[in-house]
Coordinates of C-alpha atoms and ligand atoms in Angstrom, one line a residue:
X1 CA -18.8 -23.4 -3.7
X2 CA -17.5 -24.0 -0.1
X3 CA -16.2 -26.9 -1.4
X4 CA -13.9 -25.5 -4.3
X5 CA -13.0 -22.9 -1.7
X6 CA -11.7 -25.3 0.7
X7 CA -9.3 -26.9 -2.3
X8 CA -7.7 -24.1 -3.1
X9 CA -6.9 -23.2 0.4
X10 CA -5.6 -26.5 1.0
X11 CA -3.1 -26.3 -2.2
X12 CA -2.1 -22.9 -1.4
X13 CA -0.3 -24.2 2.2
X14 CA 1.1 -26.9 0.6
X15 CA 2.6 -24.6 -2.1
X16 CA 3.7 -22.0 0.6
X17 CA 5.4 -25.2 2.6
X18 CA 7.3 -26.1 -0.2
X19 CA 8.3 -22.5 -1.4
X20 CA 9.5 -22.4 2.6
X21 CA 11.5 -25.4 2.0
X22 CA 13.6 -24.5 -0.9
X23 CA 13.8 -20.2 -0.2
X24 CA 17.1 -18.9 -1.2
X25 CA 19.1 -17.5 1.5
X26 CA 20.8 -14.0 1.4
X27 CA 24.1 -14.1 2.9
X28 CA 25.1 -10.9 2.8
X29 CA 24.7 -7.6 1.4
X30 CA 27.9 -5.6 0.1
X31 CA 28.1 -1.7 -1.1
X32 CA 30.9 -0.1 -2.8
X33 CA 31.0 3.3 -4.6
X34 CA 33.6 3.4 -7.2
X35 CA 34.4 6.3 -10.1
X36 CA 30.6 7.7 -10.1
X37 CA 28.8 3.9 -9.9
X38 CA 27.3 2.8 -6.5
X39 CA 27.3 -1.0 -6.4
X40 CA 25.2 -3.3 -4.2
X41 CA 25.7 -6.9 -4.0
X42 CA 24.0 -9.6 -2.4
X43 CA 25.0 -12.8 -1.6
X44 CA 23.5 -15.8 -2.3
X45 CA 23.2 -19.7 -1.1
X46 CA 21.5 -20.3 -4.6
X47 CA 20.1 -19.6 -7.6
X48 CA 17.2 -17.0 -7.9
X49 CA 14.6 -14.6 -10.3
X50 CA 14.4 -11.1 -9.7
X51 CA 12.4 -8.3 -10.6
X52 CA 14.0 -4.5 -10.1
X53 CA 11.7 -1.6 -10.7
X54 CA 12.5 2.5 -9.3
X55 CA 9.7 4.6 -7.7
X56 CA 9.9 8.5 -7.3
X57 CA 9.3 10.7 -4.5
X58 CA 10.9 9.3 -3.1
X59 CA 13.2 8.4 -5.8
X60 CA 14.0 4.1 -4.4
X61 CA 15.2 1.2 -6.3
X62 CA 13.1 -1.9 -5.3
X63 CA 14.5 -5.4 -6.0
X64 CA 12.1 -8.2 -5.1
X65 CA 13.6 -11.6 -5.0
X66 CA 11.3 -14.7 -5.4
X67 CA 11.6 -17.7 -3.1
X68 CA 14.0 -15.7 -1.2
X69 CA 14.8 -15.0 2.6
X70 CA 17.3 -12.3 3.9
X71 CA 17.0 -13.7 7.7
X72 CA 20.3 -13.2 9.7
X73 CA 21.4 -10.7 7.3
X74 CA 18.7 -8.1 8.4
X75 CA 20.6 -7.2 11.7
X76 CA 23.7 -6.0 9.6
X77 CA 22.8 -4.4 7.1
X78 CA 26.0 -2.2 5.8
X79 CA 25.9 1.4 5.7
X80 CA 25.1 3.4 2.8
X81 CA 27.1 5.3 0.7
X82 CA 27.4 6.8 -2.9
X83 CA 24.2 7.3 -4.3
X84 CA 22.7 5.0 -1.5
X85 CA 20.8 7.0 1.3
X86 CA 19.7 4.1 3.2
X87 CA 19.1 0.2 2.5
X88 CA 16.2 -1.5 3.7
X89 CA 15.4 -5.3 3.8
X90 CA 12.6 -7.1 3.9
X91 CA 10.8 -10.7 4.0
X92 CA 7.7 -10.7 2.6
X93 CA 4.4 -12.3 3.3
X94 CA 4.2 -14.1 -0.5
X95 CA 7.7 -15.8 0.1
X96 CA 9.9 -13.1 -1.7
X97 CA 12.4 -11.0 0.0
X98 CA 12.3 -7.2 -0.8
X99 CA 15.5 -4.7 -1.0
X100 CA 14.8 -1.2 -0.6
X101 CA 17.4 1.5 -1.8
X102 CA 16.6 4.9 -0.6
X103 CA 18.3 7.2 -3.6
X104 CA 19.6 10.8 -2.1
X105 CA 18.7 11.6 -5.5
X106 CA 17.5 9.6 -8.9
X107 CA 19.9 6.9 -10.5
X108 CA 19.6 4.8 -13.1
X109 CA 19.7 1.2 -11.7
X110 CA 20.8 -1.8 -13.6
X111 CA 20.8 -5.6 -12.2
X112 CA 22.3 -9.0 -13.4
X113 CA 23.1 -11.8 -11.8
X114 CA 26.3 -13.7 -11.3
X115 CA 27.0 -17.3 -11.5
X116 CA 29.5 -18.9 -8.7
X117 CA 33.1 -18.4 -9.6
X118 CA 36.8 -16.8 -8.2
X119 CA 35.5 -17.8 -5.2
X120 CA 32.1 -16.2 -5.1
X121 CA 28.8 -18.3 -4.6
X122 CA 25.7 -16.7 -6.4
X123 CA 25.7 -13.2 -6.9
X124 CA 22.9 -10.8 -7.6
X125 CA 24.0 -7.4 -8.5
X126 CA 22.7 -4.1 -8.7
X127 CA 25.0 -0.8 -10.2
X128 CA 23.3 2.6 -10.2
X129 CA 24.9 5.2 -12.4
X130 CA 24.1 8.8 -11.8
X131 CA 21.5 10.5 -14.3
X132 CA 23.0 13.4 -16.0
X133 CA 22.1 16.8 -14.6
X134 CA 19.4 18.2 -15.2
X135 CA 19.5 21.7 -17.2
X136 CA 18.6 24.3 -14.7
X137 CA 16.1 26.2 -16.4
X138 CA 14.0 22.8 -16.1
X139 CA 13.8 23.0 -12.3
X140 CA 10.4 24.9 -11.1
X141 CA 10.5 27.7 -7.7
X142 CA 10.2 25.1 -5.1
X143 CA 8.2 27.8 -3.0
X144 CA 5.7 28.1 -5.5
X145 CA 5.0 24.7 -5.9
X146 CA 5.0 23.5 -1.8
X147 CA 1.4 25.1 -1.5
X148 CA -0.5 22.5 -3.1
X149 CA -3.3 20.1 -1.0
X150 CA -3.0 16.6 -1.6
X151 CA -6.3 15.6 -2.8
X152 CA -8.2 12.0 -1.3
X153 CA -11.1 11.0 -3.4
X154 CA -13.5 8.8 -1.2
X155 CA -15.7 6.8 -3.4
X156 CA -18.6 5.5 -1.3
X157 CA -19.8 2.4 -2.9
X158 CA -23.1 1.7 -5.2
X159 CA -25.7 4.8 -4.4
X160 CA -29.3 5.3 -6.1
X161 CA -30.8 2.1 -7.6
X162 CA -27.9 0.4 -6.7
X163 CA -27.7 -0.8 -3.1
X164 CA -25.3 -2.8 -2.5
X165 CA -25.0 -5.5 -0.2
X166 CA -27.8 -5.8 2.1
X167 CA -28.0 -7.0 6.3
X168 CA -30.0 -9.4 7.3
X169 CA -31.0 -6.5 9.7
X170 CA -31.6 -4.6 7.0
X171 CA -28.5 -2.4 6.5
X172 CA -27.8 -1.3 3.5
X173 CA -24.4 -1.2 1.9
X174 CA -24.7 2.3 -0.3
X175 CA -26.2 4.1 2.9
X176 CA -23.6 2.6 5.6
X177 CA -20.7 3.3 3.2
X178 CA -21.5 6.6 2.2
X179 CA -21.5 8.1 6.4
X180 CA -18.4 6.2 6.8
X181 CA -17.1 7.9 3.7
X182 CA -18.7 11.6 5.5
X183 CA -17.1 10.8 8.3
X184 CA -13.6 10.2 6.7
X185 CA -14.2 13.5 4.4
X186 CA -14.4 15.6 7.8
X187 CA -11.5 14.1 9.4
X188 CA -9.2 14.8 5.8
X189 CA -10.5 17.9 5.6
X190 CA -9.3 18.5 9.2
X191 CA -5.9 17.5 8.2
X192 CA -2.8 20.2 7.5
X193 CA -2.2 19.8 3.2
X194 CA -4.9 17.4 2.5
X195 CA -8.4 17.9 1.2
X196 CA -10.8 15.7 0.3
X197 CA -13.4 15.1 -2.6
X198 CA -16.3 12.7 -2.7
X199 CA -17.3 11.0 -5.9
X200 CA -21.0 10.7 -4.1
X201 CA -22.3 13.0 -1.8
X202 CA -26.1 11.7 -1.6
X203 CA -28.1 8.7 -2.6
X204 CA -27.1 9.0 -6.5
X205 CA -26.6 6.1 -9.0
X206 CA -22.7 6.6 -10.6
X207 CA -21.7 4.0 -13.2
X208 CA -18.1 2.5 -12.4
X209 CA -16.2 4.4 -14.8
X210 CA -17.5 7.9 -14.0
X211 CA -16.5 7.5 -10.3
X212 CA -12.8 7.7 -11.3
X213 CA -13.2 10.3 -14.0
X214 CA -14.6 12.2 -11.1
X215 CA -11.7 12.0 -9.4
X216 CA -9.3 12.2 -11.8
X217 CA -11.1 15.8 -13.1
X218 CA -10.7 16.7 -9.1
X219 CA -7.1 15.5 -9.1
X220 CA -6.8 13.4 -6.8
X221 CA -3.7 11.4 -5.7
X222 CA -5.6 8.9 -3.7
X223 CA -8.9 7.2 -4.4
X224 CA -10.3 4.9 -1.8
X225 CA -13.6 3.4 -2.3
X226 CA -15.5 2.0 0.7
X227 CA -17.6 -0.9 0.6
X228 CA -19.0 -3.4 2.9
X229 CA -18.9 -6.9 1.8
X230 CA -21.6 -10.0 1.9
X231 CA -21.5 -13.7 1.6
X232 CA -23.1 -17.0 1.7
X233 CA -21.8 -17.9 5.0
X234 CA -22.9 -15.7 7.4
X235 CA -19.8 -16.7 9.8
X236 CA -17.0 -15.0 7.4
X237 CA -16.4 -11.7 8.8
X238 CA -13.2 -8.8 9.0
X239 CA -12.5 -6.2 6.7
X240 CA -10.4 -6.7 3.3
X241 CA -8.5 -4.4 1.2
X242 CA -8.1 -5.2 -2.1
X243 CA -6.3 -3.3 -4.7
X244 CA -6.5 -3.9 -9.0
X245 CA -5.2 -6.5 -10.4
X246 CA -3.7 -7.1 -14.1
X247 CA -2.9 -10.7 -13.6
X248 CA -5.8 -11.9 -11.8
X249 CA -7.5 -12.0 -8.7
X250 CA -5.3 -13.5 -5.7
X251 CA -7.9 -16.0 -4.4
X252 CA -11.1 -16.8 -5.1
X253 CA -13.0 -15.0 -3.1
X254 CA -11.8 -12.2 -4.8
X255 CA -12.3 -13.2 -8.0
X256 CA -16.2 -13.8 -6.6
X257 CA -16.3 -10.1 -5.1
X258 CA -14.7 -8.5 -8.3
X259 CA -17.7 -10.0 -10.5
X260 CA -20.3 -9.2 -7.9
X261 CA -18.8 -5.2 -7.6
X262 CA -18.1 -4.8 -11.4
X263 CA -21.7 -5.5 -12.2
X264 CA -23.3 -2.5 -10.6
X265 CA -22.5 -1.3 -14.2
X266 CA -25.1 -3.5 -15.3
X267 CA -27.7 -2.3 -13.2
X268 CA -27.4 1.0 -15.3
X269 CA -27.8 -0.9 -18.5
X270 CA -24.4 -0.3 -19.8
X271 CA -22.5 -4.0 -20.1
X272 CA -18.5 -3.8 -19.2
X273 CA -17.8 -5.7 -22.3
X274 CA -18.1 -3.3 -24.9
X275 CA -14.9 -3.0 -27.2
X276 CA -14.1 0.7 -26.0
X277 CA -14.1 -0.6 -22.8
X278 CA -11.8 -3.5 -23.4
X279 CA -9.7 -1.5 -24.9
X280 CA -9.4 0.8 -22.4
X281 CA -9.1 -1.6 -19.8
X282 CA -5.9 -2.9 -21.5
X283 CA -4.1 0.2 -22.0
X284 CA -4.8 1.2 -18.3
X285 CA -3.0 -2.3 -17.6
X286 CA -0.2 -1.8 -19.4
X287 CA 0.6 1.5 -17.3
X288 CA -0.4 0.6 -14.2
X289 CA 2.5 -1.3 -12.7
X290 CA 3.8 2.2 -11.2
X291 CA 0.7 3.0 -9.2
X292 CA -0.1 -0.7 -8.5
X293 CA 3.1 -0.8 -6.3
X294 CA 1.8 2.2 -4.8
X295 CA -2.0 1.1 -4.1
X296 CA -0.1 -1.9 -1.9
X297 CA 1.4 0.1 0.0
X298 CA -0.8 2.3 1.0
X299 CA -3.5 -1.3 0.9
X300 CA -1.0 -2.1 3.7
X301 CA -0.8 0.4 5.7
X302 CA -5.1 0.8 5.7
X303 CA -4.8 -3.1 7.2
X304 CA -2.2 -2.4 9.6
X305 CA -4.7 0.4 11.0
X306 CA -8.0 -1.6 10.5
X307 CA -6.4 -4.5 12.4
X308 CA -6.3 -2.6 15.3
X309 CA -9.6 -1.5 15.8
X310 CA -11.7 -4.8 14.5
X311 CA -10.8 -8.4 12.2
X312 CA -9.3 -8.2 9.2
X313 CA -10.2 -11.2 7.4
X314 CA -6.9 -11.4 5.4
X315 CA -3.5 -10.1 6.8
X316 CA -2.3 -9.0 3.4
X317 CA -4.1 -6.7 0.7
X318 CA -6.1 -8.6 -1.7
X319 CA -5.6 -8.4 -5.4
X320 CA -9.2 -8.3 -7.7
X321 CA -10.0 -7.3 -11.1
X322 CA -12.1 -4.3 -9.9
X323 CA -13.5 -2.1 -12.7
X324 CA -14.1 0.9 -10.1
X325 CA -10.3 0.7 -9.7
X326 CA -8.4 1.2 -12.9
X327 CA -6.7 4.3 -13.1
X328 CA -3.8 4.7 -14.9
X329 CA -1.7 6.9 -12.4
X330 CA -3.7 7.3 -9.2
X331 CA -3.0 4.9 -6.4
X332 CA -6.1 3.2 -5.9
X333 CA -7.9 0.6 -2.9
X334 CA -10.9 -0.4 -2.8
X335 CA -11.6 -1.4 1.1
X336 CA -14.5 -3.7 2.2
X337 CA -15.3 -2.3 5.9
X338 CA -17.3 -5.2 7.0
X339 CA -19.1 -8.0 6.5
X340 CA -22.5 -6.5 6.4
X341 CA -24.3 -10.3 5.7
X342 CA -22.5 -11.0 9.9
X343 CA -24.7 -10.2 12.2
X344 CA -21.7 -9.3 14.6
X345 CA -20.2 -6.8 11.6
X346 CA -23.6 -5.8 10.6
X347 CA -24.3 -4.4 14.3
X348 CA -20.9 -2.6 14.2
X349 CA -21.4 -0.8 10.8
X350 CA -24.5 0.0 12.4
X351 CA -22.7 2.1 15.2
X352 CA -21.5 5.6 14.9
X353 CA -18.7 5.2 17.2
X354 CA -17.7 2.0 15.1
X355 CA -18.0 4.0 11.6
X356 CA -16.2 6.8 13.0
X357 CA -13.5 4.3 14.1
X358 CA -13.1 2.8 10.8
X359 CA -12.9 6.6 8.9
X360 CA -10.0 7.1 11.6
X361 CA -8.1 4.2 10.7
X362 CA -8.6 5.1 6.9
X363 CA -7.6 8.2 7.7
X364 CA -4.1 6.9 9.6
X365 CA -3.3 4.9 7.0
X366 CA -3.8 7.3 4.5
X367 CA -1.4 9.9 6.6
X368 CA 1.1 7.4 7.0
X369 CA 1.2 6.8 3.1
X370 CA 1.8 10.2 1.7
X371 CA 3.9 11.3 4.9
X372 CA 6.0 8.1 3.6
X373 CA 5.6 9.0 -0.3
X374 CA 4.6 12.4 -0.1
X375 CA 4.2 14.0 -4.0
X376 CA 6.9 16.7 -4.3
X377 CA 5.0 20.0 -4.8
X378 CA 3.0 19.4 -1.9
X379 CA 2.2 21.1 2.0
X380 CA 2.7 17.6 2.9
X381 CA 6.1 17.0 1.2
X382 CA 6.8 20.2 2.9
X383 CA 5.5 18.8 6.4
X384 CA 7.1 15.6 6.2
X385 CA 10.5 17.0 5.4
X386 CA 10.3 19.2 8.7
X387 CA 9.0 16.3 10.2
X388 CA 11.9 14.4 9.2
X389 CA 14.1 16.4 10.5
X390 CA 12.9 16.8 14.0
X391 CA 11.6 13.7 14.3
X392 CA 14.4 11.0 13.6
X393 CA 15.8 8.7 16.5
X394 CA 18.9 7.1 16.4
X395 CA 19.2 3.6 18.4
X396 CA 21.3 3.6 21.4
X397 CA 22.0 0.0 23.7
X398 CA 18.8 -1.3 25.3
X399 CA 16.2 0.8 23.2
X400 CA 13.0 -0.9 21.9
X401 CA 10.9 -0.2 19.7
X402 CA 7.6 -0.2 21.6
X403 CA 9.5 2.4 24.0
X404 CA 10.7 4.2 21.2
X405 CA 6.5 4.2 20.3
X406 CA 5.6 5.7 23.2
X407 CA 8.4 8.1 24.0
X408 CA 7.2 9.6 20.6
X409 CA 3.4 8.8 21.1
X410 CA 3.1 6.7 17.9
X411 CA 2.2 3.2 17.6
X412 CA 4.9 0.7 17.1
X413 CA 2.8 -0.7 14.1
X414 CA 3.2 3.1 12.2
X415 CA 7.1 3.0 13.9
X416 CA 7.0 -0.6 12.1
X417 CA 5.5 0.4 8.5
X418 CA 7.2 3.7 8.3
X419 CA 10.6 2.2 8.5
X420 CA 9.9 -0.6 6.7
X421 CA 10.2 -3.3 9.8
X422 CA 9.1 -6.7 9.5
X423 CA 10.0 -7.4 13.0
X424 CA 10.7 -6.0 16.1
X425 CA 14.1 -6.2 15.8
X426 CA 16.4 -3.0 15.1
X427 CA 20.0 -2.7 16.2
X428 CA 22.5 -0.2 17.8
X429 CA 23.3 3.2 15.4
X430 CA 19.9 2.4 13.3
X431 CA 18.1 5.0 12.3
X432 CA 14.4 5.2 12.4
X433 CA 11.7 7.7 11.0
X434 CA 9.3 8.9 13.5
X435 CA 5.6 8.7 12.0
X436 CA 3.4 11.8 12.8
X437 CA 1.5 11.5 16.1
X438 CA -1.9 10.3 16.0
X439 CA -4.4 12.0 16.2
X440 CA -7.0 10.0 18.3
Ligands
LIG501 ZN1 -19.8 -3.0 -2.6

């Protein structure tokens, strides 16, 4: 098995060396606003595919270009106008380069792409038309709705017969997991607009599918289920976050850990591969896409926060065929902690002041998130729009953005993932979003 594993990491850097090689450059990005139409254009040295889809609260158009760079043309950007709040750019890990519109209010995008000609190279271009107004009767008393708490289901892995993954010091999985999940209960429960609801509260036996109905019957718009992973070899350690998958797992690994989870269903005597079940699963897939985008967001921001306390094993979120993880419109993750079969990771999971570190990272990244995508009717969506407000620097000549950090007493990484930076650079007149201070 160490074998096959080795393979496929050795084909994956060649294929990432020559995606490198032949990336697509983005020379420039135009706006104009014409009649009601706002029109972005971007410039290309060459021929690409793109994929656009729109996300709501709120309301972007993301266009993700594959085997493409936007280098240089990150530092100038244009400024936005028409139905454009802001632009955002981004290279991403996976080769593809990401465009971010920020909408002042919802459009209907549509993208094509343009062939060189009348002195033009390659063209991708993306025209977003107003939507017609809404009838006014449709629109709810925003006052009303602001008092809502976000709900975060915490699903603490396996429980009851079940137990997981076991430490060679003889940790278990389901006990570990489920006072990390305490822990990060408490600390959501101390937050402003959130509240928090566990699918297990004690040593009980739930079958896969009834974790998420739980949580979909609390209403959740989060579920996170904490696990702590084991392997063969005992030297793989870090902490993973993985989120579903509907086109298969991203490496192997996964693909291993997704078979090993998904048969705690088994252990209840109920096989996964009934026809209901298939059924199910397909029709979940086929509406996921919307929350899947989500779950890697907020899968990033859990890493960005786990990498500072302890090893991540992968820098990017991982994508499996969990069972536990299908839900049709709640973002979902599904984070392994640990490896509990490390002796180093086992010891860790083992201390309170390690578990409670881990339930505070969760607990960041889960902030960050819905401060970044907060669900309109919400305290938060409230808070964050204050926040907003107050909290917004503009960049003058010599700022940088680990000043910035600690002027505002946030970490550059949050400073980094709430603006959607994928370096350190910024540039003069920029305007950056000022995360909510920690609270460590
Ligand atoms: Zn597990």
């Amino acid at each position: 098995m160490r074998g096959l594993r080795m393979t496929v990491g050795c084909c994956a850097l060649l294929l990432a060396g020559a995606l490198a090689a032949q990336s697509v450059q983005v020379k420039d990005v135009r706006i104009a606003h014409t009649g009601e139409r706002t029109r972005v254009v971007m410039d290309l040295d060459g021929d690409t595919t793109h994929n656009l889809f729109t996300l709501a609260n709120p309301n972007r158009v993301v266009v993700d270009l594959s085997a493409t760079r936007f280098a240089g043309t990150r530092a100038r950007l244009p400024a936005a106008i028409g139905l454009v709040g802001n632009i955002r750019v981004a290279d991403r890990e996976n080769g593809s380069a990401r465009l971010v519109l920020d909408l002042d209010e919802a459009a209907r995008p549509k993208s094509f792409a343009l062939q060189p000609g009348a002195g033009f190279g390659h063209r991708l271009v993306v025209d977003l038309y107003p939507l017609d107004a809404a009838p006014a009767a449709v629109k709810t008393s925003p006052r009303q709705a602001q008092s809502r708490d976000l709900v975060v289901a915490i699903d603490a892995g396996h429980g009851g017969k079940d137990p997981g993954a076991r430490g060679r010091g003889g940790l278990l999985e389901k006990d570990v997991v489920l006072r990390i999940s305490k822990r990060l209960a408490q600390l959501i429960e101390d937050e402003p607009g959130m509240r928090p609801y566990l699918t297990r509260s004690g040593d009980s036996f739930l079958k896969l599918g009834e974790r998420m109905r739980r949580a979909q019957n609390a209403g959740a718009d989060l579920f996170i289920s904490i696990h702590a992973d084991a392997f063969s070899d005992r030297r793989v350690r870090g902490a993973s976050v993985y989120v579903l998958s509907n086109k298969g797992a991203s490496d192997e690994a996964a693909k291993l850990l997704a078979e090993r989870e998904n048969q705690a269903d088994l252990v209840g005597g109920v096989s996964l591969n009934d026809k209901d079940d298939t059924l199910a699963a397909v029709l979940v897939d086929l509406s996921q896409n919307a929350s899947l985008e989500a779950s890697i967001e907020v899968g990033d921001l859990l890493i960005d926060e786990l990498g500072r306390i302890g090893k991540v094993r992968k820098p990017t979120v991982q994508k499996a065929g969990f069972k536990v993880l299908k839900s049709p419109d709640i973002p979902s993750v599904l984070i392994e902690t640990a490896f509990i079969s490390n002796p180093h990771d086992e010891s860790n999971l083992q201390s309170v002041q390690y578990q409670q570190r881990l339930a505070r990272a969760m607990h960041n990244g889960i902030r960050d998130y819905f401060y970044a995508n907060p669900p309109e009717g919400t305290r938060i969506a409230a808070l964050a729009k204050q926040q907003r407000s107050e909290r917004e620097h503009v960049i003058r000549r010599g700022d940088t953005l680990s000043e910035i950090a600690q002027r505002y007493n946030v970490s550059v990484s949050s400073l980094r993932a709430t603006n959607r930076l994928s370096s350190s650079r910024i540039r003069i007149g920029q305007v950056l979003r000022i995360p909510p201070t920690r609270g460590i």
